mmCIF file of C-alpha atoms in Angstrom:
data_model
loop_
_atom_site.group_PDB
_atom_site.id
_atom_site.type_symbol
_atom_site.label_atom_id
_atom_site.label_comp_id
_atom_site.label_asym_id
_atom_site.label_seq_id
_atom_site.Cartn_x
_atom_site.Cartn_y
_atom_site.Cartn_z
ATOM 1 C CA MET D 135 47.334 -56.915 -22.465
ATOM 2 C CA ALA D 136 45.729 -60.098 -23.835
ATOM 3 C CA LEU D 137 46.478 -61.944 -27.060
ATOM 4 C CA PHE D 138 43.712 -62.170 -29.701
ATOM 5 C CA ALA D 139 43.430 -64.169 -32.918
ATOM 6 C CA TYR D 140 41.738 -62.281 -35.736
ATOM 7 C CA LYS D 141 40.395 -62.808 -39.237
ATOM 8 C CA GLY D 142 39.674 -59.924 -41.608
ATOM 9 C CA ARG D 143 39.854 -58.604 -45.128
ATOM 10 C CA ASP D 144 42.317 -56.038 -46.416
ATOM 11 C CA ALA D 145 41.672 -53.211 -48.914
ATOM 12 C CA GLN D 146 41.843 -55.672 -51.838
ATOM 13 C CA GLY D 147 39.333 -58.023 -50.197
ATOM 14 C CA ALA D 148 41.905 -60.724 -49.443
ATOM 15 C CA LEU D 149 41.438 -62.762 -46.263
ATOM 16 C CA VAL D 150 44.082 -62.093 -43.609
ATOM 17 C CA ARG D 151 44.709 -63.885 -40.330
ATOM 18 C CA GLY D 152 47.004 -63.203 -37.441
ATOM 19 C CA MET D 153 47.564 -62.570 -33.756
ATOM 20 C CA MET D 154 47.458 -59.180 -32.059
ATOM 21 C CA GLU D 155 47.849 -57.935 -28.513
ATOM 22 C CA GLY D 156 45.257 -55.581 -27.049
ATOM 23 C CA ALA D 157 43.279 -54.619 -23.944
ATOM 24 C CA ASP D 158 40.102 -56.157 -25.392
ATOM 25 C CA SER D 159 38.496 -57.137 -28.682
ATOM 26 C CA SER D 160 37.308 -53.559 -29.298
ATOM 27 C CA ALA D 161 40.853 -52.250 -29.003
ATOM 28 C CA VAL D 162 42.087 -54.901 -31.438
ATOM 29 C CA ALA D 163 39.283 -54.003 -33.862
ATOM 30 C CA GLY D 164 40.371 -50.377 -33.703
ATOM 31 C CA GLN D 165 43.981 -51.263 -34.432
ATOM 32 C CA LEU D 166 42.940 -53.420 -37.380
ATOM 33 C CA SER D 167 40.748 -50.650 -38.800
ATOM 34 C CA SER D 168 43.636 -48.191 -38.574
ATOM 35 C CA MET D 169 45.726 -50.685 -40.578
ATOM 36 C CA GLY D 170 43.086 -50.862 -43.318
ATOM 37 C CA VAL D 171 41.841 -54.315 -42.288
ATOM 38 C CA ILE D 172 38.111 -54.914 -41.860
ATOM 39 C CA PRO D 173 37.765 -57.375 -38.930
ATOM 40 C CA ILE D 174 35.490 -60.389 -39.444
ATOM 41 C CA GLU D 175 36.215 -62.400 -36.314
ATOM 42 C CA ILE D 176 38.219 -61.615 -33.159
ATOM 43 C CA SER D 177 38.622 -64.181 -30.394
ATOM 44 C CA ALA D 178 40.854 -64.582 -27.348
ATOM 45 C CA SER D 179 43.875 -66.725 -28.108
ATOM 46 C CA SER D 180 44.322 -70.021 -26.312
ATOM 47 C CA ALA D 181 47.763 -68.802 -25.332
ATOM 48 C CA SER D 182 46.086 -66.001 -23.482
ATOM 49 C CA GLY D 183 43.722 -68.405 -21.761
ATOM 50 C CA ALA D 184 46.648 -70.662 -20.794
ATOM 51 C CA GLN D 185 47.748 -68.056 -18.325
ATOM 52 C CA GLY D 186 45.108 -69.512 -15.980
ATOM 53 C CA TRP D 187 45.399 -68.277 -12.423
ATOM 54 C CA GLY D 188 48.105 -65.844 -13.461
ATOM 55 C CA GLY D 189 45.626 -63.954 -15.645
ATOM 56 C CA VAL D 190 43.045 -63.993 -12.876
ATOM 57 C CA LEU D 191 45.552 -62.615 -10.378
ATOM 58 C CA THR D 192 46.580 -59.942 -12.857
ATOM 59 C CA ARG D 193 42.976 -58.817 -13.247
ATOM 60 C CA LEU D 194 42.504 -58.792 -9.458
ATOM 61 C CA LYS D 195 45.631 -56.681 -8.976
ATOM 62 C CA ARG D 196 44.537 -54.200 -11.650
ATOM 63 C CA GLU D 197 43.996 -50.761 -10.161
ATOM 64 C CA LYS D 198 40.618 -49.138 -10.499
ATOM 65 C CA VAL D 199 40.396 -45.769 -12.225
ATOM 66 C CA THR D 200 38.916 -43.329 -9.707
ATOM 67 C CA ASN D 201 37.129 -40.002 -10.050
ATOM 68 C CA LEU D 202 40.306 -38.354 -8.754
ATOM 69 C CA ASP D 203 42.238 -39.705 -11.764
ATOM 70 C CA ILE D 204 39.708 -38.175 -14.182
ATOM 71 C CA LEU D 205 39.686 -34.954 -12.143
ATOM 72 C CA LEU D 206 43.475 -34.549 -12.326
ATOM 73 C CA PHE D 207 43.473 -35.533 -15.998
ATOM 74 C CA SER D 208 40.992 -32.732 -16.794
ATOM 75 C CA ARG D 209 43.003 -30.125 -14.902
ATOM 76 C CA GLN D 210 46.322 -31.181 -16.416
ATOM 77 C CA MET D 211 44.897 -31.282 -19.945
ATOM 78 C CA HIS D 212 43.595 -27.730 -19.505
ATOM 79 C CA THR D 213 46.986 -26.506 -18.306
ATOM 80 C CA LEU D 214 48.956 -28.248 -21.072
ATOM 81 C CA LEU D 215 46.619 -27.236 -23.906
ATOM 82 C CA LYS D 216 46.507 -23.655 -22.646
ATOM 83 C CA ALA D 217 50.311 -23.611 -22.693
ATOM 84 C CA GLY D 218 50.238 -24.629 -26.364
ATOM 85 C CA VAL D 219 51.488 -28.209 -25.919
ATOM 86 C CA PRO D 220 50.302 -30.468 -28.795
ATOM 87 C CA MET D 221 47.612 -32.906 -27.698
ATOM 88 C CA ALA D 222 49.553 -36.086 -28.512
ATOM 89 C CA ARG D 223 52.575 -34.818 -26.593
ATOM 90 C CA ALA D 224 50.361 -33.757 -23.676
ATOM 91 C CA LEU D 225 48.852 -37.258 -23.491
ATOM 92 C CA ALA D 226 52.310 -38.841 -23.683
ATOM 93 C CA GLY D 227 53.490 -36.672 -20.782
ATOM 94 C CA LEU D 228 50.434 -37.482 -18.684
ATOM 95 C CA GLN D 229 50.892 -41.178 -19.452
ATOM 96 C CA GLU D 230 54.469 -41.103 -18.179
ATOM 97 C CA SER D 231 53.538 -39.238 -14.980
ATOM 98 C CA ALA D 232 50.414 -41.287 -14.165
ATOM 99 C CA THR D 233 50.706 -43.294 -10.927
ATOM 100 C CA ASN D 234 47.682 -45.501 -11.631
ATOM 101 C CA GLU D 235 48.878 -48.284 -13.955
ATOM 102 C CA GLU D 236 45.408 -48.948 -15.355
ATOM 103 C CA PHE D 237 44.859 -45.270 -16.147
ATOM 104 C CA LYS D 238 48.344 -45.101 -17.660
ATOM 105 C CA ALA D 239 47.382 -47.922 -20.051
ATOM 106 C CA ILE D 240 44.133 -46.121 -20.926
ATOM 107 C CA LEU D 241 46.012 -42.909 -21.722
ATOM 108 C CA GLY D 242 48.365 -44.937 -23.904
ATOM 109 C CA ARG D 243 45.449 -46.334 -25.911
ATOM 110 C CA VAL D 244 43.877 -42.874 -26.205
ATOM 111 C CA ARG D 245 47.172 -41.477 -27.508
ATOM 112 C CA GLU D 246 47.507 -44.344 -30.002
ATOM 113 C CA GLY D 247 43.982 -43.647 -31.246
ATOM 114 C CA LEU D 248 44.838 -39.967 -31.612
ATOM 115 C CA GLU D 249 47.992 -40.772 -33.583
ATOM 116 C CA SER D 250 46.046 -43.116 -35.863
ATOM 117 C CA GLY D 251 43.786 -40.248 -36.957
ATOM 118 C CA ARG D 252 40.843 -40.464 -34.562
ATOM 119 C CA ASP D 253 39.503 -37.445 -32.684
ATOM 120 C CA LEU D 254 40.125 -37.195 -28.951
ATOM 121 C CA SER D 255 36.418 -37.677 -28.203
ATOM 122 C CA ALA D 256 36.311 -40.836 -30.340
ATOM 123 C CA SER D 257 39.415 -42.184 -28.598
ATOM 124 C CA LEU D 258 37.911 -41.449 -25.164
ATOM 125 C CA GLN D 259 34.635 -43.093 -26.180
ATOM 126 C CA ARG D 260 36.479 -46.365 -26.731
ATOM 127 C CA GLU D 261 37.424 -46.281 -23.037
ATOM 128 C CA ALA D 262 33.869 -46.039 -21.701
ATOM 129 C CA PRO D 263 32.700 -46.356 -18.965
ATOM 130 C CA VAL D 264 35.904 -44.828 -17.528
ATOM 131 C CA PHE D 265 34.891 -41.619 -19.283
ATOM 132 C CA SER D 266 31.185 -40.855 -18.942
ATOM 133 C CA PRO D 267 28.934 -39.979 -21.921
ATOM 134 C CA PHE D 268 28.685 -36.429 -20.545
ATOM 135 C CA PHE D 269 32.486 -36.098 -20.375
ATOM 136 C CA ILE D 270 32.877 -37.402 -23.940
ATOM 137 C CA SER D 271 30.095 -35.177 -25.304
ATOM 138 C CA MET D 272 31.654 -32.098 -23.700
ATOM 139 C CA VAL D 273 35.059 -32.956 -25.197
ATOM 140 C CA ARG D 274 33.392 -33.389 -28.600
ATOM 141 C CA THR D 275 31.760 -29.978 -28.180
ATOM 142 C CA GLY D 276 35.140 -28.472 -27.316
ATOM 143 C CA GLU D 277 36.634 -29.961 -30.477
ATOM 144 C CA MET D 278 33.805 -28.530 -32.587
ATOM 145 C CA THR D 279 33.994 -25.040 -31.051
ATOM 146 C CA GLY D 280 37.775 -24.838 -30.707
ATOM 147 C CA LYS D 281 37.488 -24.301 -26.931
ATOM 148 C CA LEU D 282 38.870 -27.631 -25.759
ATOM 149 C CA GLU D 283 41.133 -26.175 -23.059
ATOM 150 C CA GLU D 284 38.177 -24.211 -21.611
ATOM 151 C CA ILE D 285 36.012 -27.332 -21.682
ATOM 152 C CA PHE D 286 38.615 -29.266 -19.692
ATOM 153 C CA LEU D 287 38.657 -26.511 -17.057
ATOM 154 C CA GLU D 288 34.855 -26.579 -16.841
ATOM 155 C CA LEU D 289 34.922 -30.356 -16.570
ATOM 156 C CA PHE D 290 37.485 -30.096 -13.763
ATOM 157 C CA ASN D 291 35.223 -27.697 -11.833
ATOM 158 C CA HIS D 292 32.229 -29.947 -12.494
ATOM 159 C CA LEU D 293 34.007 -33.107 -11.284
ATOM 160 C CA GLU D 294 35.394 -31.265 -8.254
ATOM 161 C CA PHE D 295 31.845 -30.272 -7.318
ATOM 162 C CA GLU D 296 30.670 -33.878 -7.752
ATOM 163 C CA ASN D 297 33.429 -35.146 -5.447
ATOM 164 C CA PHE D 298 32.663 -32.442 -2.884
ATOM 165 C CA ILE D 299 28.978 -33.376 -2.706
ATOM 166 C CA ARG D 300 29.799 -37.082 -2.495
ATOM 167 C CA ASP D 301 32.354 -36.576 0.297
ATOM 168 C CA GLN D 302 30.027 -34.285 2.242
ATOM 169 C CA ILE D 303 27.181 -36.800 2.144
ATOM 170 C CA ARG D 304 29.498 -39.645 3.153
ATOM 171 C CA SER D 305 30.891 -37.590 6.025
ATOM 172 C CA ALA D 306 27.457 -36.545 7.268
ATOM 173 C CA LEU D 307 26.123 -40.118 7.246
ATOM 174 C CA ARG D 308 29.122 -41.598 9.061
ATOM 175 C CA TYR D 309 27.969 -40.784 12.612
ATOM 176 C CA PRO D 310 24.293 -41.837 12.235
ATOM 177 C CA THR D 311 25.353 -45.055 10.497
ATOM 178 C CA PHE D 312 27.818 -45.881 13.277
ATOM 179 C CA VAL D 313 25.181 -45.309 15.972
ATOM 180 C CA VAL D 314 22.532 -47.416 14.206
ATOM 181 C CA VAL D 315 24.969 -50.292 13.613
ATOM 182 C CA ALA D 316 26.161 -50.149 17.234
ATOM 183 C CA MET D 317 22.542 -50.253 18.472
ATOM 184 C CA ALA D 318 21.759 -53.230 16.222
ATOM 185 C CA ILE D 319 24.836 -55.152 17.399
ATOM 186 C CA ALA D 320 24.038 -54.374 21.054
ATOM 187 C CA LEU D 321 20.446 -55.554 20.610
ATOM 188 C CA VAL D 322 21.575 -58.843 19.046
ATOM 189 C CA VAL D 323 24.189 -59.484 21.765
ATOM 190 C CA VAL D 324 21.718 -58.765 24.567
ATOM 191 C CA SER D 325 18.996 -60.913 22.949
ATOM 192 C CA VAL D 326 21.206 -63.924 22.223
ATOM 193 C CA PHE D 327 23.614 -63.976 25.182
ATOM 194 C CA VAL D 328 22.337 -61.867 28.095
ATOM 195 C CA ILE D 329 18.566 -62.342 28.250
ATOM 196 C CA PRO D 330 18.693 -66.206 28.118
ATOM 197 C CA VAL D 331 20.730 -66.140 31.359
ATOM 198 C CA PHE D 332 18.166 -63.904 33.076
ATOM 199 C CA ALA D 333 15.353 -66.057 31.672
ATOM 200 C CA LYS D 334 16.692 -69.147 33.488
ATOM 201 C CA VAL D 335 16.840 -67.193 36.745
ATOM 202 C CA PHE D 336 13.359 -65.723 36.354
ATOM 203 C CA THR D 337 11.716 -69.053 35.512
ATOM 204 C CA GLY D 338 13.222 -70.475 38.697
ATOM 205 C CA PHE D 339 11.192 -68.047 40.792
ATOM 206 C CA GLY D 340 8.050 -70.072 40.156
ATOM 207 C CA LYS D 341 5.980 -66.887 39.900
ATOM 208 C CA GLU D 342 4.061 -65.174 37.141
ATOM 209 C CA LEU D 343 6.439 -62.958 35.180
ATOM 210 C CA PRO D 344 5.522 -59.383 34.184
ATOM 211 C CA PHE D 345 4.160 -58.874 30.671
ATOM 212 C CA MET D 346 7.218 -56.908 29.503
ATOM 213 C CA THR D 347 9.540 -59.660 30.705
ATOM 214 C CA LYS D 348 7.509 -62.293 28.816
ATOM 215 C CA ILE D 349 7.852 -60.238 25.628
ATOM 216 C CA ILE D 350 11.636 -59.923 26.022
ATOM 217 C CA ILE D 351 12.096 -63.622 26.796
ATOM 218 C CA GLY D 352 9.882 -64.578 23.849
ATOM 219 C CA TYR D 353 11.837 -62.291 21.559
ATOM 220 C CA SER D 354 15.120 -63.718 22.863
ATOM 221 C CA ASN D 355 13.963 -67.314 22.339
ATOM 222 C CA PHE D 356 12.913 -66.450 18.792
ATOM 223 C CA MET D 357 16.296 -64.827 18.055
ATOM 224 C CA VAL D 358 18.249 -67.801 19.454
ATOM 225 C CA ALA D 359 16.180 -70.371 17.550
ATOM 226 C CA ALA D 360 15.675 -68.530 14.273
ATOM 227 C CA TRP D 361 18.875 -66.499 13.782
ATOM 228 C CA PRO D 362 20.171 -68.781 10.962
ATOM 229 C CA LEU D 363 16.863 -68.367 9.108
ATOM 230 C CA MET D 364 16.878 -64.621 9.713
ATOM 231 C CA LEU D 365 20.462 -64.336 8.473
ATOM 232 C CA GLY D 366 19.583 -66.332 5.362
ATOM 233 C CA ALA D 367 16.469 -64.225 4.792
ATOM 234 C CA LEU D 368 18.564 -61.055 5.140
ATOM 235 C CA VAL D 369 21.099 -62.285 2.558
ATOM 236 C CA ILE D 370 18.293 -63.262 0.149
ATOM 237 C CA ALA D 371 16.553 -59.911 0.675
ATOM 238 C CA VAL D 372 19.744 -57.912 0.021
ATOM 239 C CA THR D 373 20.540 -59.985 -3.085
ATOM 240 C CA ALA D 374 16.985 -59.631 -4.410
ATOM 241 C CA PHE D 375 17.017 -55.886 -3.725
ATOM 242 C CA ARG D 376 20.300 -55.418 -5.615
ATOM 243 C CA ALA D 377 18.978 -57.441 -8.546
ATOM 244 C CA PHE D 378 15.747 -55.420 -8.536
ATOM 245 C CA VAL D 379 17.591 -52.083 -8.431
ATOM 246 C CA LYS D 380 19.670 -53.121 -11.451
ATOM 247 C CA THR D 381 16.505 -53.343 -13.565
ATOM 248 C CA SER D 382 15.184 -50.215 -15.262
ATOM 249 C CA ASP D 383 11.866 -50.216 -13.405
ATOM 250 C CA GLY D 384 13.516 -51.136 -10.108
ATOM 251 C CA LYS D 385 16.057 -48.316 -10.278
ATOM 252 C CA TYR D 386 13.325 -45.839 -11.168
ATOM 253 C CA ARG D 387 11.171 -46.913 -8.182
ATOM 254 C CA TRP D 388 14.107 -46.880 -5.764
ATOM 255 C CA ASP D 389 15.321 -43.457 -6.945
ATOM 256 C CA ARG D 390 11.805 -42.070 -6.529
ATOM 257 C CA LEU D 391 11.558 -43.593 -3.041
ATOM 258 C CA ARG D 392 14.938 -42.148 -2.047
ATOM 259 C CA LEU D 393 13.600 -38.640 -2.609
ATOM 260 C CA ARG D 394 10.740 -39.302 -0.154
ATOM 261 C CA ILE D 395 12.845 -40.584 2.748
ATOM 262 C CA PRO D 396 12.452 -38.227 5.728
ATOM 263 C CA ILE D 397 15.419 -35.857 6.272
ATOM 264 C CA ALA D 398 17.715 -37.666 3.802
ATOM 265 C CA GLY D 399 15.312 -37.345 0.863
ATOM 266 C CA LYS D 400 15.473 -33.555 0.636
ATOM 267 C CA ILE D 401 19.294 -33.678 0.736
ATOM 268 C CA VAL D 402 19.368 -36.195 -2.118
ATOM 269 C CA LEU D 403 16.897 -34.063 -4.102
ATOM 270 C CA LYS D 404 18.863 -30.831 -3.630
ATOM 271 C CA ALA D 405 22.176 -32.527 -4.467
ATOM 272 C CA THR D 406 20.625 -34.007 -7.620
ATOM 273 C CA MET D 407 19.177 -30.668 -8.663
ATOM 274 C CA ALA D 408 22.522 -28.949 -8.064
ATOM 275 C CA ARG D 409 24.132 -31.552 -10.324
ATOM 276 C CA PHE D 410 21.427 -30.960 -12.950
ATOM 277 C CA ALA D 411 21.742 -27.160 -12.899
ATOM 278 C CA ARG D 412 25.552 -27.146 -12.996
ATOM 279 C CA SER D 413 25.687 -29.729 -15.804
ATOM 280 C CA PHE D 414 23.097 -27.855 -17.858
ATOM 281 C CA ALA D 415 24.914 -24.535 -17.364
ATOM 282 C CA LEU D 416 28.213 -26.115 -18.423
ATOM 283 C CA ALA D 417 26.734 -27.719 -21.549
ATOM 284 C CA TYR D 418 24.717 -24.641 -22.575
ATOM 285 C CA ARG D 419 27.666 -22.282 -21.991
ATOM 286 C CA SER D 420 29.854 -24.528 -24.149
ATOM 287 C CA GLY D 421 27.533 -24.068 -27.133
ATOM 288 C CA VAL D 422 25.501 -27.253 -26.868
ATOM 289 C CA PRO D 423 21.866 -26.727 -28.063
ATOM 290 C CA VAL D 424 19.209 -26.831 -25.334
ATOM 291 C CA ILE D 425 17.704 -30.121 -26.554
ATOM 292 C CA GLN D 426 21.067 -31.875 -26.645
ATOM 293 C CA ALA D 427 22.072 -30.289 -23.328
ATOM 294 C CA LEU D 428 18.968 -31.685 -21.604
ATOM 295 C CA SER D 429 19.644 -35.091 -23.131
ATOM 296 C CA LEU D 430 23.215 -35.022 -21.809
ATOM 297 C CA VAL D 431 22.181 -33.829 -18.370
ATOM 298 C CA ALA D 432 19.654 -36.677 -18.061
ATOM 299 C CA GLN D 433 22.616 -39.064 -18.217
ATOM 300 C CA VAL D 434 24.557 -37.505 -15.336
ATOM 301 C CA VAL D 435 21.946 -36.647 -12.679
ATOM 302 C CA ASP D 436 22.373 -40.152 -11.205
ATOM 303 C CA ASN D 437 18.673 -40.488 -10.428
ATOM 304 C CA ASP D 438 16.304 -42.232 -12.841
ATOM 305 C CA PHE D 439 13.239 -40.402 -11.510
ATOM 306 C CA ILE D 440 14.780 -36.966 -12.131
ATOM 307 C CA ALA D 441 16.332 -38.203 -15.407
ATOM 308 C CA ARG D 442 12.901 -39.135 -16.787
ATOM 309 C CA ARG D 443 11.531 -35.726 -15.809
ATOM 310 C CA VAL D 444 14.456 -34.085 -17.624
ATOM 311 C CA GLU D 445 13.762 -36.265 -20.661
ATOM 312 C CA LYS D 446 10.148 -35.029 -20.629
ATOM 313 C CA MET D 447 11.522 -31.486 -20.546
ATOM 314 C CA ARG D 448 13.631 -32.297 -23.612
ATOM 315 C CA GLN D 449 10.610 -33.710 -25.431
ATOM 316 C CA GLY D 450 8.643 -30.564 -24.596
ATOM 317 C CA VAL D 451 11.409 -28.300 -25.928
ATOM 318 C CA GLU D 452 11.499 -30.444 -29.088
ATOM 319 C CA ARG D 453 7.779 -29.736 -29.551
ATOM 320 C CA GLY D 454 8.526 -26.016 -29.414
ATOM 321 C CA GLU D 455 7.710 -25.289 -25.784
ATOM 322 C CA SER D 456 9.897 -23.000 -23.682
ATOM 323 C CA VAL D 457 12.321 -24.254 -21.043
ATOM 324 C CA LEU D 458 10.230 -22.470 -18.393
ATOM 325 C CA ARG D 459 6.999 -24.222 -19.403
ATOM 326 C CA THR D 460 8.616 -27.660 -19.454
ATOM 327 C CA SER D 461 10.273 -26.915 -16.088
ATOM 328 C CA ILE D 462 6.884 -26.083 -14.558
ATOM 329 C CA GLU D 463 5.361 -29.289 -15.954
ATOM 330 C CA SER D 464 8.233 -31.395 -14.583
ATOM 331 C CA GLY D 465 7.192 -30.550 -11.014
ATOM 332 C CA ILE D 466 10.726 -30.773 -9.586
ATOM 333 C CA PHE D 467 11.634 -27.079 -9.307
ATOM 334 C CA THR D 468 10.750 -24.593 -6.568
ATOM 335 C CA PRO D 469 8.983 -21.311 -7.469
ATOM 336 C CA LEU D 470 12.220 -19.369 -6.874
ATOM 337 C CA VAL D 471 14.153 -21.581 -9.306
ATOM 338 C CA LEU D 472 11.351 -21.290 -11.883
ATOM 339 C CA GLN D 473 11.535 -17.528 -11.581
ATOM 340 C CA MET D 474 15.304 -17.609 -12.198
ATOM 341 C CA ILE D 475 14.802 -19.855 -15.241
ATOM 342 C CA ALA D 476 12.200 -17.404 -16.579
ATOM 343 C CA VAL D 477 14.594 -14.456 -16.165
ATOM 344 C CA GLY D 478 17.460 -16.397 -17.718
ATOM 345 C CA GLU D 479 15.434 -17.491 -20.721
ATOM 346 C CA GLU D 480 14.029 -14.004 -21.249
ATOM 347 C CA SER D 481 17.413 -12.277 -20.948
ATOM 348 C CA GLY D 482 19.375 -14.847 -22.960
ATOM 349 C CA ALA D 483 21.590 -15.620 -19.950
ATOM 350 C CA LEU D 484 20.123 -19.023 -19.106
ATOM 351 C CA ASP D 485 23.565 -20.524 -18.432
ATOM 352 C CA ASP D 486 24.438 -17.817 -15.870
ATOM 353 C CA LEU D 487 21.108 -18.160 -14.090
ATOM 354 C CA MET D 488 21.382 -21.978 -14.029
ATOM 355 C CA GLN D 489 24.862 -21.597 -12.563
ATOM 356 C CA GLU D 490 23.350 -19.452 -9.810
ATOM 357 C CA VAL D 491 20.665 -22.105 -9.283
ATOM 358 C CA ALA D 492 23.415 -24.725 -8.903
ATOM 359 C CA GLU D 493 25.260 -22.578 -6.354
ATOM 360 C CA MET D 494 22.022 -21.963 -4.451
ATOM 361 C CA TYR D 495 21.282 -25.696 -4.267
ATOM 362 C CA GLN D 496 24.896 -26.336 -3.273
ATOM 363 C CA ARG D 497 24.622 -23.905 -0.367
ATOM 364 C CA ASP D 498 21.379 -25.599 0.695
ATOM 365 C CA VAL D 499 23.047 -29.021 0.548
ATOM 366 C CA GLU D 500 25.996 -27.797 2.616
ATOM 367 C CA TYR D 501 23.637 -26.367 5.239
ATOM 368 C CA GLU D 502 21.507 -29.513 5.341
ATOM 369 C CA LEU D 503 24.585 -31.695 5.715
ATOM 370 C CA LYS D 504 25.989 -29.525 8.506
ATOM 371 C CA THR D 505 22.704 -29.759 10.414
ATOM 372 C CA LEU D 506 22.078 -33.425 9.580
ATOM 373 C CA GLY D 507 23.598 -34.591 12.853
ATOM 374 C CA ALA D 508 21.379 -32.217 14.820
ATOM 375 C CA GLN D 509 18.303 -33.458 12.918
ATOM 376 C CA VAL D 510 19.069 -37.158 13.288
ATOM 377 C CA GLU D 511 20.400 -37.074 16.857
ATOM 378 C CA PRO D 512 16.994 -36.703 18.603
ATOM 379 C CA ILE D 513 15.632 -39.664 16.630
ATOM 380 C CA LEU D 514 18.645 -41.802 17.559
ATOM 381 C CA ILE D 515 18.448 -40.785 21.226
ATOM 382 C CA MET D 516 14.718 -41.556 21.307
ATOM 383 C CA GLY D 517 15.266 -44.973 19.721
ATOM 384 C CA LEU D 518 18.105 -45.759 22.110
ATOM 385 C CA GLY D 519 15.993 -44.587 25.066
ATOM 386 C CA VAL D 520 13.038 -46.778 24.083
ATOM 387 C CA MET D 521 15.315 -49.811 23.697
ATOM 388 C CA VAL D 522 16.960 -49.245 27.092
ATOM 389 C CA LEU D 523 13.556 -48.660 28.750
ATOM 390 C CA ILE D 524 12.127 -51.924 27.407
ATOM 391 C CA LEU D 525 15.187 -53.886 28.495
ATOM 392 C CA ALA D 526 15.245 -52.217 31.904
ATOM 393 C CA LEU D 527 11.568 -52.884 32.544
ATOM 394 C CA GLY D 528 11.822 -56.473 31.354
ATOM 395 C CA VAL D 529 14.895 -57.250 33.463
ATOM 396 C CA PHE D 530 14.322 -55.227 36.624
ATOM 397 C CA LEU D 531 10.556 -55.674 37.149
ATOM 398 C CA PRO D 532 10.911 -59.386 38.118
ATOM 399 C CA MET D 533 13.867 -58.507 40.364
ATOM 400 C CA TRP D 534 11.767 -55.779 41.980
ATOM 401 C CA ASP D 535 8.903 -58.240 42.576
ATOM 402 C CA LEU D 536 11.356 -60.755 44.039
ATOM 403 C CA GLY D 537 12.839 -58.176 46.395
ATOM 404 C CA ARG D 538 9.390 -57.024 47.505
ATOM 405 C CA ALA D 539 8.324 -60.630 48.186
ATOM 406 C CA ALA D 540 11.466 -61.254 50.228
ATOM 407 C CA LEU D 541 10.743 -58.196 52.394
ATOM 408 C CA HIS D 542 7.254 -59.488 53.170
#
C-alpha cells in the first residue's frame, strides 16, 4: 500500500485535504467517493517516495496473479454461492485462504468495494487487467439474471479450457524448439571454433580447395569477424519487432501472419476458433444478446485478425443480418461449422450448437498437437541432414584429396 495526498470537496462543497493509503490513485478515489468526497487531485505522497529502494524491492517481490488464481477463485465462488454463503463473507473467506499475497490484497479491495455499496462487477472492474473485460461482463450478466453461481461455474470451465489449450501448445512446441536451438548453437560453435582450425590446416596444403570448403571457410570467417554486429542486429530486430507488434496495425499483421505459418498456423486458427465458439456459447447461454456477445468474444479470442472479423459479424447483425450470413461473409468458418450455425439459429439452440463447434475444434487441436512432433520431425531431420552433409563435404573433401595425392 502506498500513501497518497488528496484534495476534494465534501457534500457541502467545502474543500478537504488529507492523506490516505491505497493500492493506487484509483483505489483512493474510490474510497473518497464512498465517503462522500469528490476528489479533485490525488498525488503520491513524498513519504511514499522516500521509501526509495525499499519500495522498488517491494514491487519486485510482489507476486503476479496467474490464470490459476482466477481459475480457483471462479470455482470457489461457485461453490460458496451455491451453498448460500453471502458474497461478502465468501470473499472474506477466500481472502484469508489465498496463498498469493497480491491476489489476497485484490480480494480485500473487492470486498471493501462490495461493502461500500458497489456491485461485484464494478468492484472487479477496478482491478483490471487482473480480471478480463469478458470475465467482468459475464459477472455483470450473472448479477442481472440472478444466476451468478452458474456464471462462475461456466467461467471456471472456460478458464480451464483456456489453460488446457495453452499447456498443450507449450508442451507440443517444447521438443521442436529444443532441437532448433541445439542446431543453432552447434552451427555457431562449429563456425567460430572448429572450422577456423581446419582452415589453417587446409591453407597449408598449398592446393586449390574444393568449392564447398571455400564456402564453409568464407562463412566461418564472416561469423568470426561479424558476430558482434550480427548480435547487435539481432537485438535491434527483436526490439523493433516487439515494438511493432505492440501497435494496433503491427499486432493485426502479425496475428494474420501467424495463421498462415505452415503446420503451426492451422493449430493456432483452430485453437482461436475453439476459444471463439466456447466464449460465444457461454455468453449467449447466460442471456447476453447476440450483438453484445459478439462484442465480448472479440475481446477474448487473442487474435486481432479474428477479432476484426468477429467485429464485422457484430456490425452485420446490428444491420439486421443473420448470424449465418455474417459468418459466411467473415470467411473464417468451415462449411461444416456454417451448417451447424445454420441449424442452431433455425432451431433456437445456437448456444448448444456453438458448444459442439467448440468441442469439435478442441478435438482437432488435441489431434494436431499430438501429431505435431510427427509432422515437424521430418523437417528437422532434413535440416539436420543438410547441415551435416555440407560440413562433412567441406571438411572431408580436402582431406580426401590430400590422402589421394599422398598415395600417388
